[in-house]
mmCIF file of C-alpha atoms in Angstrom:
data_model
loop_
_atom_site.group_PDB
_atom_site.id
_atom_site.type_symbol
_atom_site.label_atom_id
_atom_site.label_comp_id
_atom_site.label_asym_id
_atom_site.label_seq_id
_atom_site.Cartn_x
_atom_site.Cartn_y
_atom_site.Cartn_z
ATOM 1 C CA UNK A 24 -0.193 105.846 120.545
ATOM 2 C CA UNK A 25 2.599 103.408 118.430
ATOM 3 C CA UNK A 26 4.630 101.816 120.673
ATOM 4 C CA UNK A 27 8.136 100.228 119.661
ATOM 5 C CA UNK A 28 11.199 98.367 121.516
ATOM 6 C CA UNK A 29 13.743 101.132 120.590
ATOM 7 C CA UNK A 30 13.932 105.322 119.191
ATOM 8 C CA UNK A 31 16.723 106.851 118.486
ATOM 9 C CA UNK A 32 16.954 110.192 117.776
ATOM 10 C CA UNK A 33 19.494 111.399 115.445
ATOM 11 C CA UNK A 34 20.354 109.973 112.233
ATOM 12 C CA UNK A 35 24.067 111.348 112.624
ATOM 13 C CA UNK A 36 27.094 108.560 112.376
ATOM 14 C CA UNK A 37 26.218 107.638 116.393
ATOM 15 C CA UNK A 38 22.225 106.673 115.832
ATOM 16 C CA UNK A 39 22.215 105.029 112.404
ATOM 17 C CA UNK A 40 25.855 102.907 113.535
ATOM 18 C CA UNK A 41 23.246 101.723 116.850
ATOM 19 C CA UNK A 42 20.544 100.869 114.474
ATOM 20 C CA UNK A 43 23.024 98.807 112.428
ATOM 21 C CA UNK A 44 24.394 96.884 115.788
ATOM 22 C CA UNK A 45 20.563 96.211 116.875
ATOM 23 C CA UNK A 46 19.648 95.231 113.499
ATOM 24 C CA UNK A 47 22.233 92.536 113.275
ATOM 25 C CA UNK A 48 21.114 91.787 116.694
ATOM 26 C CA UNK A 49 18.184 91.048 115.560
ATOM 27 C CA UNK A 50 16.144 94.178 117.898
ATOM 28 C CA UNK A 51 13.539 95.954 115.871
ATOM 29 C CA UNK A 52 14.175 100.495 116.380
ATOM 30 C CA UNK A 53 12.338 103.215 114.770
ATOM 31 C CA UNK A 54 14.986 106.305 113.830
ATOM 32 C CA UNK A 55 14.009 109.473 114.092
ATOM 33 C CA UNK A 56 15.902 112.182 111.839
ATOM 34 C CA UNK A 57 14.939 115.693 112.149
ATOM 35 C CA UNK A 58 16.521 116.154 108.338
ATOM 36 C CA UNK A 59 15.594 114.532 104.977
ATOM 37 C CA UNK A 60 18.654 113.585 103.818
ATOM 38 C CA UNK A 61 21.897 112.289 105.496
ATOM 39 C CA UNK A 62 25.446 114.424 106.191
ATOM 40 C CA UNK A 63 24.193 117.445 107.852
ATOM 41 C CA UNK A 64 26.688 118.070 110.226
ATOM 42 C CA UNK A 65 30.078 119.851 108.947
ATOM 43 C CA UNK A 66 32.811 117.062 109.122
ATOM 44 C CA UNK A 67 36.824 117.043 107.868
ATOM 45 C CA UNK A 68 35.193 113.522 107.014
ATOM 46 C CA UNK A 69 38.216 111.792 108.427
ATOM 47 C CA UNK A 70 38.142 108.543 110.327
ATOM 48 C CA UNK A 71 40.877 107.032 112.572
ATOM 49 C CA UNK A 72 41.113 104.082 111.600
ATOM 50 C CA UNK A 73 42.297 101.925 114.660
ATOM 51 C CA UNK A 74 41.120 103.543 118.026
ATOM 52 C CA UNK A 75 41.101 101.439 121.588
ATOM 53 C CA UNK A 76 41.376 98.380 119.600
ATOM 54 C CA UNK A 77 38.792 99.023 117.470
ATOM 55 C CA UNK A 78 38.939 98.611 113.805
ATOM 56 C CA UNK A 79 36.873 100.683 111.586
ATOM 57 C CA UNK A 80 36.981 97.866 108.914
ATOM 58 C CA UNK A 81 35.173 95.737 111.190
ATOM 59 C CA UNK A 82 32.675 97.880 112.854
ATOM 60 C CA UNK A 83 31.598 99.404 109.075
ATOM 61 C CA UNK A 84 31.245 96.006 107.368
ATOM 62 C CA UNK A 85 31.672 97.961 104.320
ATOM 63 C CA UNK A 86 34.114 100.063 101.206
ATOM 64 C CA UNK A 87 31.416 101.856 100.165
ATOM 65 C CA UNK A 88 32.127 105.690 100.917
ATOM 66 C CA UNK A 89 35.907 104.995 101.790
ATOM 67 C CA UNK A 90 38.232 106.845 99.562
ATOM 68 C CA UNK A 91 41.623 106.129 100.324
ATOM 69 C CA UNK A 92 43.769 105.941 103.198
ATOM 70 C CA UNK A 93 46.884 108.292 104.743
ATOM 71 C CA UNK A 94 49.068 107.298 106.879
ATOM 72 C CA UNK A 95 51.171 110.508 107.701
ATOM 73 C CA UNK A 96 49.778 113.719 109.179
ATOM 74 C CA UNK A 97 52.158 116.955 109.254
ATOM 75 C CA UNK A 98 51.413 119.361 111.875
ATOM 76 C CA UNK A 99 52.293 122.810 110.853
ATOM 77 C CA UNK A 100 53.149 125.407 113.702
ATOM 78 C CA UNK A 101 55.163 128.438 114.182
ATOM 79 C CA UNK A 102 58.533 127.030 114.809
ATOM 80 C CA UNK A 103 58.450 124.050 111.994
ATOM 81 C CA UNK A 104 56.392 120.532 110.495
ATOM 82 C CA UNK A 105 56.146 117.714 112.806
ATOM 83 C CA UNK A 106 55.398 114.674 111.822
ATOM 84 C CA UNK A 107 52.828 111.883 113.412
ATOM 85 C CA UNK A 108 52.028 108.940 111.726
ATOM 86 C CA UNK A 109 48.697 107.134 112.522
ATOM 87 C CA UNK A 110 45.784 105.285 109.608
ATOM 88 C CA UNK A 111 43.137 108.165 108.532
ATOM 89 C CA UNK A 112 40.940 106.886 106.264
ATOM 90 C CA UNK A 113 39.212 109.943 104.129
ATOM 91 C CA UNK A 114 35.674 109.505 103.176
ATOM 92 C CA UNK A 115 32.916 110.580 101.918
ATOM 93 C CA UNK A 116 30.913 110.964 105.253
ATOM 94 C CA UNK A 117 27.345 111.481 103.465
ATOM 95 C CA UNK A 118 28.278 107.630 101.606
ATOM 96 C CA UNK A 119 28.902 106.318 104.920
ATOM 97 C CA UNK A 120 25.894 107.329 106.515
ATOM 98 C CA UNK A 121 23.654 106.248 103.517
ATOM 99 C CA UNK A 122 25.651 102.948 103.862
ATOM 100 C CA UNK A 123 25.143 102.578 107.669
ATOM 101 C CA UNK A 124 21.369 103.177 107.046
ATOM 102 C CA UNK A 125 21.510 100.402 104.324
ATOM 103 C CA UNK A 126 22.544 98.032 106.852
ATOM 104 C CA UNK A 127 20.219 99.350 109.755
ATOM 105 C CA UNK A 128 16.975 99.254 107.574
ATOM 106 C CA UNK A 129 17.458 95.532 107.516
ATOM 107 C CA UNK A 130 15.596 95.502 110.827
ATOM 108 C CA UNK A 131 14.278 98.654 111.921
ATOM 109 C CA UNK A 132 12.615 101.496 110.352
ATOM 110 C CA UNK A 133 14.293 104.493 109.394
ATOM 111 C CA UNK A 134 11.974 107.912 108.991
ATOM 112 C CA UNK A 135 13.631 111.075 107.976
ATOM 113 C CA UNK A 136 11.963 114.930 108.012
ATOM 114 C CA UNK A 137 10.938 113.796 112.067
ATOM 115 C CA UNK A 138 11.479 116.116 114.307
ATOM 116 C CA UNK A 139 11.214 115.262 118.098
ATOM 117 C CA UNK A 140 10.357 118.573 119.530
ATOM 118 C CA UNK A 141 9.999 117.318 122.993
ATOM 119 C CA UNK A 142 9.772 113.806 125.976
ATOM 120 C CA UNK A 143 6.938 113.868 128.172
ATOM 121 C CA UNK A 144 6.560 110.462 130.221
ATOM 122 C CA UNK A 145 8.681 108.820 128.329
ATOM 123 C CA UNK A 146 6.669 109.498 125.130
ATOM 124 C CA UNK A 147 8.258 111.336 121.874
ATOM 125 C CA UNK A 148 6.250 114.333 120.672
ATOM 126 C CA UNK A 149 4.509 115.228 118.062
ATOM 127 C CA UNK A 150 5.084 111.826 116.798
ATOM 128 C CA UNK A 151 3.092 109.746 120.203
ATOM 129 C CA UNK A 152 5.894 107.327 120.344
ATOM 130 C CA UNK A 153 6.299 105.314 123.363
ATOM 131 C CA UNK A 154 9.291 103.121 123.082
ATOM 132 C CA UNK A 155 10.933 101.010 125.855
ATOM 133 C CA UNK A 156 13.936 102.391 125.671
ATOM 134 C CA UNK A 157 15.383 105.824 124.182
ATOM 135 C CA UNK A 158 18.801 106.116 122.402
ATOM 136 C CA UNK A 159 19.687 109.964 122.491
ATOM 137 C CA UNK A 160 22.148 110.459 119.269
ATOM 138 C CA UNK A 161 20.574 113.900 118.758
ATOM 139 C CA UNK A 162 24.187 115.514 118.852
ATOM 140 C CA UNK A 163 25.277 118.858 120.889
ATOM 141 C CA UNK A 164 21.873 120.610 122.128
ATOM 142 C CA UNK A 165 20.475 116.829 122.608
ATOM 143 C CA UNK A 166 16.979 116.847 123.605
ATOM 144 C CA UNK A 167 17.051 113.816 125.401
ATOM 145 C CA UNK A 168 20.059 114.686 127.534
ATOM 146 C CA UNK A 169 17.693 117.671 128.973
ATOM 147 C CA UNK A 170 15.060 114.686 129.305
ATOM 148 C CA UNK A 171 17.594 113.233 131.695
ATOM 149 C CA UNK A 172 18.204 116.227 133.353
ATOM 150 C CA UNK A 173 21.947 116.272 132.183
ATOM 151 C CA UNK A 174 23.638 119.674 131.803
ATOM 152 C CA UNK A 175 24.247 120.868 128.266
ATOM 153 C CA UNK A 176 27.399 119.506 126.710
ATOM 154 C CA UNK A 177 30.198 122.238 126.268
ATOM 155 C CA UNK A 178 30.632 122.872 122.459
ATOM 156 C CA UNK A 179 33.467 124.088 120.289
ATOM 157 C CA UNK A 180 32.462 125.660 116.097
ATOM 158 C CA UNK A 181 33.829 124.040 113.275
ATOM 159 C CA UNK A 182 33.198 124.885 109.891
ATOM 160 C CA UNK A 183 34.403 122.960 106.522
ATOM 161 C CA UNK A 184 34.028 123.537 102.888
ATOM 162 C CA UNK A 185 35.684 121.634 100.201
ATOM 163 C CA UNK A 186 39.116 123.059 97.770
ATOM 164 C CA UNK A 187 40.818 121.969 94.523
ATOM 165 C CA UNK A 188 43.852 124.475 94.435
ATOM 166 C CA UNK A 189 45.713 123.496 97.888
ATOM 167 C CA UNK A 190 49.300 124.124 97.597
ATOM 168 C CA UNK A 191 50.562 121.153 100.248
ATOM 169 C CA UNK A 192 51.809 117.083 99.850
ATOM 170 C CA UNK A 193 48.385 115.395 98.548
ATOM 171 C CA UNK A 194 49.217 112.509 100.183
ATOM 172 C CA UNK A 195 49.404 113.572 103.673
ATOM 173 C CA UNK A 196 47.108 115.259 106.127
ATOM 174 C CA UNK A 197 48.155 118.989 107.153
ATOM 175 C CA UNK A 198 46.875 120.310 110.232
ATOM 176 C CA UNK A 199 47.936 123.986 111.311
ATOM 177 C CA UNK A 200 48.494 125.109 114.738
ATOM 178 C CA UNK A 201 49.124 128.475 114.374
ATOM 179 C CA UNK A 202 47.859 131.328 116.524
ATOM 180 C CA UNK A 203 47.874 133.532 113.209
ATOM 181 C CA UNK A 204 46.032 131.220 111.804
ATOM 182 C CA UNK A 205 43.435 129.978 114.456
ATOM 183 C CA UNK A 206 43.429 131.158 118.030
ATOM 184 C CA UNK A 207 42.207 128.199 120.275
ATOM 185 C CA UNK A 208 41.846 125.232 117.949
ATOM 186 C CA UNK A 209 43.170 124.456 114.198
ATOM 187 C CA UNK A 210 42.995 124.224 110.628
ATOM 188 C CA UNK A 211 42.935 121.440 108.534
ATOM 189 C CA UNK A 212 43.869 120.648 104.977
ATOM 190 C CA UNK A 213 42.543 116.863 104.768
ATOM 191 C CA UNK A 214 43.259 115.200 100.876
ATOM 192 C CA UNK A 215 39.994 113.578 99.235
ATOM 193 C CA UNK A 216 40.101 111.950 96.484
ATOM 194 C CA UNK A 217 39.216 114.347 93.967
ATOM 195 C CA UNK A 218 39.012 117.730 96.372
ATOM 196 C CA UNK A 219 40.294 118.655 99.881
ATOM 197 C CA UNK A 220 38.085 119.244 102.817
ATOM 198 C CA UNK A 221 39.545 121.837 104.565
ATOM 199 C CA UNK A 222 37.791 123.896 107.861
ATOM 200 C CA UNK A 223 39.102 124.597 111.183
ATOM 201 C CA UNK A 224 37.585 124.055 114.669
ATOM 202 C CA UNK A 225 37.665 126.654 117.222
ATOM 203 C CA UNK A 226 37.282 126.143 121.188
ATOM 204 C CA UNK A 227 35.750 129.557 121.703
ATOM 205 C CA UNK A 228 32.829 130.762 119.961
ATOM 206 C CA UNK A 229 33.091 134.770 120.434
ATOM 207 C CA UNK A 230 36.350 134.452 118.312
ATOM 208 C CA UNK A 231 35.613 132.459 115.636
ATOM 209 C CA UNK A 232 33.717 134.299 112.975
ATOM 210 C CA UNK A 233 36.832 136.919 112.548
ATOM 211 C CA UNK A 234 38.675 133.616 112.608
ATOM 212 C CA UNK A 235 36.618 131.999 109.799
ATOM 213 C CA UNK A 236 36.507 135.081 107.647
ATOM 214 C CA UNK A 237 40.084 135.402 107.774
ATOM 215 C CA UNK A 238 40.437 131.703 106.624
ATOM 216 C CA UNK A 239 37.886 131.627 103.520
ATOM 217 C CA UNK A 240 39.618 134.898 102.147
ATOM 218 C CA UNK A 241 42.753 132.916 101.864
ATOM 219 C CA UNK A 242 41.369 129.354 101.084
ATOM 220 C CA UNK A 243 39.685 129.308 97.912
ATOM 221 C CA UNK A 244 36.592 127.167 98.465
ATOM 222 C CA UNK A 245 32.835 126.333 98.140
ATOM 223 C CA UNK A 246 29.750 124.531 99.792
ATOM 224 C CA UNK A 247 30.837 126.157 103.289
ATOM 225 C CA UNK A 248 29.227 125.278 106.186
ATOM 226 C CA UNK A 249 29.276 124.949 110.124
ATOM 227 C CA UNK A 250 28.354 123.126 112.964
ATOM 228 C CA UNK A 251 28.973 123.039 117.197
ATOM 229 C CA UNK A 252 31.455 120.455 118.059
ATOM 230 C CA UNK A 253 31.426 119.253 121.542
ATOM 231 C CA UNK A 254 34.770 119.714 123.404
ATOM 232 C CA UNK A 255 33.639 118.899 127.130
ATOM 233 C CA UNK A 256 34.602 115.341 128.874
ATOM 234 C CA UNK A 257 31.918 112.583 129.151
ATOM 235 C CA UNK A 258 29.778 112.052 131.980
ATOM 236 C CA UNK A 259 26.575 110.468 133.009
ATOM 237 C CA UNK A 260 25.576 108.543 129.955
ATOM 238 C CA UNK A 261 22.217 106.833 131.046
ATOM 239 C CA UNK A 262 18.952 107.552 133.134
ATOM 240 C CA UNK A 263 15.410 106.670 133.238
ATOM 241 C CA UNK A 264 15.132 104.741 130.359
ATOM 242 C CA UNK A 265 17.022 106.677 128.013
ATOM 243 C CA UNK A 266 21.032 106.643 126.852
ATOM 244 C CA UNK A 267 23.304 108.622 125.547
ATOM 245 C CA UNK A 268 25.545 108.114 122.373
ATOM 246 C CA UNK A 269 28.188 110.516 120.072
ATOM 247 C CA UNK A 270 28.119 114.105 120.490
ATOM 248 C CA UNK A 271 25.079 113.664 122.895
ATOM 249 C CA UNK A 272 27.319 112.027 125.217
ATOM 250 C CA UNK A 273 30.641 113.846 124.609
ATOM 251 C CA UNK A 274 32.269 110.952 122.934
ATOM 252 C CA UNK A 275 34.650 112.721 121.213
ATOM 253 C CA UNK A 276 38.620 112.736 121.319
ATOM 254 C CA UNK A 277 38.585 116.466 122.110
ATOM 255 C CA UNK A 278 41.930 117.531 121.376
ATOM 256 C CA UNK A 279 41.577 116.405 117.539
ATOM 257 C CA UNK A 280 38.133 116.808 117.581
ATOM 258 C CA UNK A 281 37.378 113.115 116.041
ATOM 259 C CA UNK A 282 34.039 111.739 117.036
ATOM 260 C CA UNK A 283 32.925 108.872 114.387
ATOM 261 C CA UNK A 284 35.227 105.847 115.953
ATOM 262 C CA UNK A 285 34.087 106.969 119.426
ATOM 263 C CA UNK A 286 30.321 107.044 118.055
ATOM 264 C CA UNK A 287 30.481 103.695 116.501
ATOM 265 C CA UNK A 288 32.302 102.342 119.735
ATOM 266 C CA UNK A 289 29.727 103.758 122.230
ATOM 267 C CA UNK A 290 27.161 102.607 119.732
ATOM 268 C CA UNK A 291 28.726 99.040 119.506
ATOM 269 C CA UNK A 292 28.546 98.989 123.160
ATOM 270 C CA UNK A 293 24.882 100.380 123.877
ATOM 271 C CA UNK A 294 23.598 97.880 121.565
ATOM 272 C CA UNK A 295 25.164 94.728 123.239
ATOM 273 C CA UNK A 296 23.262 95.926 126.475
ATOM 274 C CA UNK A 297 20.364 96.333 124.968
ATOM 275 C CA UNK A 298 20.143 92.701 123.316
ATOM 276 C CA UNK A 299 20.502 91.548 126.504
ATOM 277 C CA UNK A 300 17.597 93.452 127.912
ATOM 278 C CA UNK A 301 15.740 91.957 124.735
ATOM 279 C CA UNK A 302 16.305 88.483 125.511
ATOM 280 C CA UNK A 303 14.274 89.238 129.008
ATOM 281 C CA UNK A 304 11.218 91.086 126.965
ATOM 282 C CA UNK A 305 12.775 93.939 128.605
ATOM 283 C CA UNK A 306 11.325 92.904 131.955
ATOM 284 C CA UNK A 307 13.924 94.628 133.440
ATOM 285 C CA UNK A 308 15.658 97.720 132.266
ATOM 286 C CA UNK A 309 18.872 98.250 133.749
ATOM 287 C CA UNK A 310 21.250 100.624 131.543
ATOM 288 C CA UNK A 311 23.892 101.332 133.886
ATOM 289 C CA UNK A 312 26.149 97.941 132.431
ATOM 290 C CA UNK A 313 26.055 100.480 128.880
ATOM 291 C CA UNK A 314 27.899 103.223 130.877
ATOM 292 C CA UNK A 315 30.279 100.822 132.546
ATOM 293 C CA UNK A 316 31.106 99.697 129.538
ATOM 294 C CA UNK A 317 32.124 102.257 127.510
ATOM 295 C CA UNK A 318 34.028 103.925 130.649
ATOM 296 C CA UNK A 319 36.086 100.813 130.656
ATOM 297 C CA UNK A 320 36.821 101.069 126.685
ATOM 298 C CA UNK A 321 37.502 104.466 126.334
ATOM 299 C CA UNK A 322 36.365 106.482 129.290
ATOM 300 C CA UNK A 323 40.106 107.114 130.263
ATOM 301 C CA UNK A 324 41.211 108.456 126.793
ATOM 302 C CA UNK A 325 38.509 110.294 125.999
ATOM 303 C CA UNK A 326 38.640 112.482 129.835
ATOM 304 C CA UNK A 327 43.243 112.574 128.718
ATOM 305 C CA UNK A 328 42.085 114.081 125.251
ATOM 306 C CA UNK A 329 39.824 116.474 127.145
ATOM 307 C CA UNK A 330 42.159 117.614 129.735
ATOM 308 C CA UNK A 331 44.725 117.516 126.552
ATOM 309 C CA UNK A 332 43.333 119.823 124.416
ATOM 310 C CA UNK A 333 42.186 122.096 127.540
ATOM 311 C CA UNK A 334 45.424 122.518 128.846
ATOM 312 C CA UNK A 335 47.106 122.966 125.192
ATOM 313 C CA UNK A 336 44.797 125.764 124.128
ATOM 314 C CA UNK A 337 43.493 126.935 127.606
ATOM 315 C CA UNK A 338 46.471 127.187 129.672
ATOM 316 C CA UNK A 339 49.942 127.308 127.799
ATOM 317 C CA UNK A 340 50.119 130.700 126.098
ATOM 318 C CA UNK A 341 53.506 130.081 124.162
ATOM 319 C CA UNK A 342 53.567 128.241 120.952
ATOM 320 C CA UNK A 343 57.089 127.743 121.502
ATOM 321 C CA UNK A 344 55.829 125.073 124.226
ATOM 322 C CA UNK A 345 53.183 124.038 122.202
ATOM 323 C CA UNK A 346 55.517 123.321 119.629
ATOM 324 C CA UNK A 347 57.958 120.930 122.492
ATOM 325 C CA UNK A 348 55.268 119.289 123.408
ATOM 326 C CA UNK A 349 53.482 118.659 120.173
ATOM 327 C CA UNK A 350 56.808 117.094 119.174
ATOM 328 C CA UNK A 351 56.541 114.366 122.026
ATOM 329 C CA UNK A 352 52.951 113.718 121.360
ATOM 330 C CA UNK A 353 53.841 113.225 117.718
ATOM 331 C CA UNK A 354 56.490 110.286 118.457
ATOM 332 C CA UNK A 355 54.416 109.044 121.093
ATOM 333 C CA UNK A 356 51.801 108.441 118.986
ATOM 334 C CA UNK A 357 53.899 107.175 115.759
ATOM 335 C CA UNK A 358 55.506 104.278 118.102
ATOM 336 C CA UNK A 359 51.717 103.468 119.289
ATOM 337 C CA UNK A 360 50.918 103.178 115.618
ATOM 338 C CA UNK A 361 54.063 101.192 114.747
ATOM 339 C CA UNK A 362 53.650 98.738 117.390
ATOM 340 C CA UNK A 363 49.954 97.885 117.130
ATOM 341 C CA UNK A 364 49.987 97.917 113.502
ATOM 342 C CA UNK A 365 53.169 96.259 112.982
ATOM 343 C CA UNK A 366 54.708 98.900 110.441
#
């Protein structure tokens, strides 16, 4: 049987950003990834930039996979374009995650094609791993948030392909809240570079194939693909010896659907908690200061996006009220912008 300090399973944005923060930590990890190459899960691929105080810049450490940056979104609904301004840096998310394994690989060990089919005693099967402590970043149907005995997260489907005939402003992100269009979520038209990513992300799952269909007939594009996005609030994060990061914890700002700053956040914070338990030889594992932690950072905004984006596509029914209350959210969150960021 191997034995190690740290697993994580997943080798998504939430376990390879914890494998860079333990690596620069100076804690050894083994990474499990059930895949053999990186940028599996579909993805508009764009970040914001600046979320609870958090800078991308500074949690990436890096440009590589960055492709430009757009400060203006325009929201496209039934009765007009609003307009929200707030940093969204487009990337190319399968860069990033190469880049973020770069970085991690400095101190742990990264194996890809490894599947963890199942946690008996603490140990990871097939593979006889026995590590001290777990890190679940295995995404939507985590297998180490069953291990805990956690209910399944609630999931949303997204699907994205990539365009090169998009007749909209290049320099802005377009997302469309239409119920023409998509019933119960969006679509987005997100500039690249060189290509648009464009997809849209639906709440309810019996709806969305007619949904989809209806979209790629209109949308000229290629390399299609989908994934389950999890649109539930955050809860229990932690137990036994095992935590809970990204999509396996619900850290996602659910009314936008944007889950890479909250990964990287929750990541930041699990391994700070874990150093600490490193220091002690891990004498003592007590995981319940990594839960604390992120609830203070973001626990409140993520559960407000949650009970957001139910009540927007749950409860009101008009789009005419959508559309009023987009409009506040929109200058809410352009004076937040303007403030912190000092445009």
């Amino acid at each position: 049987m191997e034995k190690c300090d740290v697993a994580i399973i997943g080798g998504g944005i939430a376990g390879l950003s914890a494998g860079k923060f333990l690596a620069e930590r100076g804690v050894s990890f083994i990474l499990l990834e059930e895949h053999r190459e990186f940028f599996k899960k579909a993805c508009g691929e764009g970040i914001i930039r600046n979320t609870v105080g958090y800078e991308f810049h500074d949690l990436y450490g890096s440009k590589r996979g960055i492709e430009r940056e757009i400060w203006e979104t325009i929201i496209h609904t039934k009765y007009g374009e609003l307009s929200i301004e707030m940093p969204v840096l487009m990337t190319s998310k399968r860069e990033v995650e190469a880049e973020l394994a770069r970085q991690a690989a400095a101190q742990g060990e990264i194996r890809m094609g490894e599947r963890v089919e199942k946690i008996v005693d603490g140990v990871l099967l097939p593979q006889e791993i026995k590590p001290k402590i777990i890190i679940g970043a295995d995404g939507c149907f985590s297998l180490v948030r069953r291990y805990m005995g956690e209910r399944p997260v609630r999931c949303g489907i997204a699907a994205e392909g990539y365009a090169t005939e998009v007749d909209m402003d290049p320099d802005r992100c377009h997302v469309v809240l239409k119920n023409e269009v998509v019933r119960y979520g969006y679509a987005w038209y997100f500039p690249k570079r060189e290509v648009w990513n464009i997809g849209i992300g639906c709440s309810k799952k019996r709806t969305f194939r007619e949904t989809f269909s209806r979209f790629r007939e209109k949308n000229k594009g290629e390399g299609w693909r989908g994934a389950p996005v999890p649109i539930d609030k955050p809860g229990r994060s932690y137990r036994k010896n095992a935590i809970l990061v990204g999509d396996a914890a619900a850290h996602v700002v659910a009314n936008v659907g944007e889950g890479i700053m909250p990964s990287m956040i929750g990541a930041y914070i699990a391994a700070e908690v874990i150093e600490r338990l490193a220091r002690k030889d891990f004498r003592e594992v007590d995981l319940s200061p990594y839960e604390r932690g992120w609830k203070n950072t973001f626990g409140k905004y993520l559960r407000r996006t949650y009970y957001t984006s139910r009540i927007f596509y749950d409860v009101i029914k008009s789009e005419y009220v959508r559309h009023k209350l987009l409009a506040k959210m929109c200058r809410d969150t352009t004076e937040y912008y303007r403030k912190i960021l000092k445009r």
